[in-house]
Coordinates of C-alpha atoms in Angstrom, one line a residue:
M1 CA -118.0 -175.3 33.0
T2 CA -117.5 -171.6 32.8
I3 CA -116.9 -169.5 35.9
A4 CA -118.5 -166.2 35.7
T5 CA -116.4 -163.3 36.9
T6 CA -117.7 -159.9 37.8
E7 CA -115.5 -156.9 37.4
H8 CA -115.8 -154.2 40.0
H9 CA -116.2 -150.9 38.4
E10 CA -115.4 -148.0 40.6
E11 CA -117.6 -145.0 39.8
H12 CA -116.1 -141.6 40.1
H13 CA -118.4 -138.9 41.5
P14 CA -117.7 -135.2 41.8
D15 CA -116.6 -134.3 45.3
L16 CA -119.7 -132.7 46.8
R17 CA -117.7 -131.1 49.6
V18 CA -116.1 -128.8 47.0
W19 CA -119.5 -128.0 45.4
G20 CA -120.8 -127.2 48.9
L21 CA -117.9 -124.8 49.5
L22 CA -118.4 -123.1 46.1
T23 CA -122.2 -122.8 46.8
F24 CA -121.4 -121.2 50.2
L25 CA -118.9 -118.8 48.7
I26 CA -121.3 -117.7 46.0
S27 CA -124.0 -117.0 48.7
E28 CA -121.4 -115.0 50.7
S29 CA -120.4 -113.1 47.5
L30 CA -124.0 -112.1 47.1
M31 CA -124.2 -110.9 50.7
F32 CA -121.1 -108.9 50.3
G33 CA -122.4 -107.6 47.0
G34 CA -125.5 -106.4 48.9
F35 CA -123.2 -104.6 51.4
F36 CA -121.2 -103.0 48.6
A37 CA -124.4 -101.9 46.7
T38 CA -125.8 -100.4 49.9
Y39 CA -122.6 -98.5 50.5
L40 CA -122.5 -97.2 47.0
F41 CA -126.2 -96.2 47.2
F42 CA -125.6 -94.1 50.4
R43 CA -122.5 -92.7 49.0
G44 CA -124.4 -91.6 45.9
I45 CA -127.2 -89.8 47.8
T46 CA -125.1 -88.2 50.5
E47 CA -123.7 -84.8 49.7
V48 CA -120.4 -85.1 51.7
W49 CA -118.9 -88.6 51.8
P50 CA -117.7 -89.6 54.3
P51 CA -119.5 -87.2 56.6
E52 CA -117.3 -84.8 58.6
G53 CA -115.7 -86.5 61.6
T54 CA -115.6 -90.0 60.0
E55 CA -112.6 -89.8 57.8
V56 CA -110.6 -92.9 57.0
E57 CA -106.9 -93.4 57.4
L58 CA -105.0 -95.2 54.7
F59 CA -101.6 -96.2 56.2
L60 CA -102.5 -99.0 58.6
P61 CA -105.2 -100.5 56.3
A62 CA -102.7 -100.4 53.4
I63 CA -100.2 -102.4 55.5
N64 CA -103.0 -104.8 56.5
T65 CA -103.9 -105.2 52.8
I66 CA -100.3 -106.1 51.9
I67 CA -100.2 -108.7 54.7
L68 CA -103.5 -110.2 53.7
I69 CA -102.8 -110.4 50.0
S70 CA -99.3 -111.8 50.7
S71 CA -100.9 -114.5 52.8
S72 CA -102.7 -115.8 49.7
F73 CA -99.3 -116.6 48.1
V74 CA -98.1 -118.1 51.4
I75 CA -101.0 -120.5 51.7
H76 CA -100.5 -121.6 48.1
L77 CA -97.0 -122.7 49.1
G78 CA -98.7 -125.1 51.6
D79 CA -100.8 -126.5 48.8
V80 CA -97.7 -127.0 46.6
A81 CA -95.9 -128.7 49.5
I82 CA -98.6 -131.3 50.1
K83 CA -98.8 -132.1 46.4
K84 CA -95.1 -133.1 46.9
N85 CA -96.1 -135.2 49.9
N86 CA -94.4 -132.7 52.2
V87 CA -96.8 -132.6 55.2
W88 CA -94.3 -130.6 57.3
G89 CA -94.0 -128.0 54.6
M90 CA -97.8 -127.7 54.4
R91 CA -98.0 -127.3 58.1
F92 CA -95.4 -124.6 58.2
W93 CA -96.9 -122.5 55.4
Y94 CA -100.4 -122.9 56.8
L95 CA -99.3 -121.8 60.2
V96 CA -97.5 -118.8 58.7
T97 CA -100.8 -117.9 56.9
A98 CA -102.8 -118.2 60.1
L99 CA -100.3 -115.9 61.8
M100 CA -100.6 -113.4 59.0
G101 CA -104.4 -113.5 59.3
A102 CA -104.1 -112.9 63.1
I103 CA -101.8 -109.9 62.4
F104 CA -104.4 -108.6 60.0
L105 CA -107.2 -108.9 62.7
A106 CA -105.0 -107.3 65.3
G107 CA -104.4 -104.4 62.9
Q108 CA -108.1 -104.1 62.3
V109 CA -108.8 -104.0 66.1
Y110 CA -106.2 -101.3 66.5
E111 CA -107.7 -99.3 63.7
Y112 CA -111.2 -99.6 65.3
M113 CA -109.8 -98.4 68.7
S114 CA -108.2 -95.3 67.1
L115 CA -110.9 -94.1 64.7
G116 CA -112.8 -91.9 67.1
Y117 CA -116.3 -92.8 65.8
G118 CA -118.6 -95.7 66.3
L119 CA -121.1 -97.9 64.6
T120 CA -124.0 -95.5 65.1
T121 CA -122.2 -92.2 64.4
N122 CA -123.6 -91.9 60.9
V123 CA -124.5 -94.0 57.8
F124 CA -120.8 -94.1 56.6
A125 CA -119.6 -95.4 60.0
N126 CA -122.4 -97.9 60.1
C127 CA -121.5 -99.2 56.6
F128 CA -117.8 -99.1 57.5
Y129 CA -118.1 -101.2 60.7
I130 CA -120.6 -103.7 59.2
M131 CA -118.5 -104.4 56.1
T132 CA -115.1 -104.5 57.7
G133 CA -116.3 -106.3 60.8
F134 CA -118.1 -108.9 58.8
H135 CA -115.0 -109.4 56.7
G136 CA -113.0 -109.7 59.8
L137 CA -115.3 -112.5 61.0
H138 CA -114.6 -114.3 57.7
V139 CA -110.9 -113.9 58.3
L140 CA -111.3 -115.4 61.8
I141 CA -113.2 -118.3 60.3
G142 CA -110.5 -118.8 57.7
I143 CA -107.8 -118.9 60.5
L144 CA -109.9 -121.5 62.3
L145 CA -110.2 -123.6 59.1
I146 CA -106.4 -123.4 58.5
L147 CA -105.7 -124.4 62.1
G148 CA -108.2 -127.3 61.7
V149 CA -106.3 -128.5 58.6
V150 CA -103.0 -128.3 60.5
W151 CA -104.6 -130.2 63.5
R152 CA -105.9 -132.9 61.2
S153 CA -102.6 -133.3 59.5
R154 CA -101.2 -134.8 62.7
R155 CA -102.7 -138.2 61.8
P156 CA -100.3 -140.1 59.5
G157 CA -101.7 -140.3 56.0
H158 CA -104.6 -138.0 56.6
Y159 CA -103.2 -135.7 53.9
S160 CA -100.9 -136.7 51.0
A161 CA -100.1 -135.9 47.4
T162 CA -103.3 -137.8 46.4
K163 CA -105.5 -136.9 49.3
H164 CA -105.6 -133.2 50.0
T165 CA -109.2 -131.9 49.4
G166 CA -109.4 -130.3 52.9
I167 CA -106.2 -128.4 52.2
E168 CA -107.5 -127.1 48.9
M169 CA -110.8 -126.1 50.4
A170 CA -109.1 -124.0 53.1
E171 CA -107.0 -122.4 50.4
I172 CA -110.0 -121.6 48.2
Y173 CA -111.8 -120.0 51.2
W174 CA -108.7 -117.9 52.0
H175 CA -108.4 -116.6 48.5
F176 CA -112.1 -115.7 48.6
V177 CA -111.5 -113.7 51.8
D178 CA -108.6 -111.9 50.1
I179 CA -110.6 -111.0 47.0
I180 CA -113.5 -109.6 49.1
W181 CA -110.9 -107.5 51.0
I182 CA -109.5 -106.1 47.8
V183 CA -112.9 -104.9 46.7
L184 CA -113.7 -103.6 50.2
F185 CA -110.4 -101.8 50.5
T186 CA -110.8 -100.1 47.1
L187 CA -114.4 -98.9 47.9
V188 CA -114.1 -97.9 51.5
Y189 CA -110.5 -96.8 51.8
I190 CA -109.0 -95.8 48.4
L191 CA -112.1 -94.2 46.9
T192 CA -113.0 -92.5 50.2
Y193 CA -109.6 -91.3 51.3
N194 CA -109.3 -87.6 51.4
P195 CA -105.9 -86.4 52.8
A196 CA -107.1 -82.8 53.1

C-alpha cells in the first residue's frame, strides 16, 4: 500500500504594495511634470521673468535644499540598520529624517511669510506657491509615513532583516520627494534668481 504525499509548493508573487507605490509615484511625477511644463510655458511667453516685485531669494531655499537632500542619505541609514536587524537604529535614523523634513517645512513657511507677495500677485507667484506648496504637502505626507513606520516598529518582530517592505516603501517615497525638489529648486530658484 502506497501512501500518497502531497508537497506544499509556496508560490511567490510580486509584492503588489510596491507596485501600487510605484504607480502612485508615476502619477505624481506626471502631475509635477504638468506643473513644470506650465511654469516653463509662462516663463517663455512672459517678457520679464519673474515679474517685478516677485523676486526669489536663494539663501534660505539653498539651506533647505541641503537639509532635504541630506535627509535622503539619513533615511537610507535606517534601511541599512533594519537589514542588520537593528530596529533601534532604524527608528533613530527615521526620526532624524522626520526632524529634517520638519525643519525643511518650517523653513518653507518662514520663506512664505517673508516674500512680500501672495498666490494671486501674478502668474509667477501663482506657479511658485502652487508648486512649492504642493511639494511641501508631499514632504508632510512623507513625514507622516516615516512616523507611521516608527510607530509600527514598536511591535516586536513587525520589522526585521527579512521583513521590511514598509520601511523600503517610506524610503522610496522620501527619495521621490527629494528628486522632485531638486528639479523644482533648479527651475524656480536657480534659473530664476537675479541678484541685481
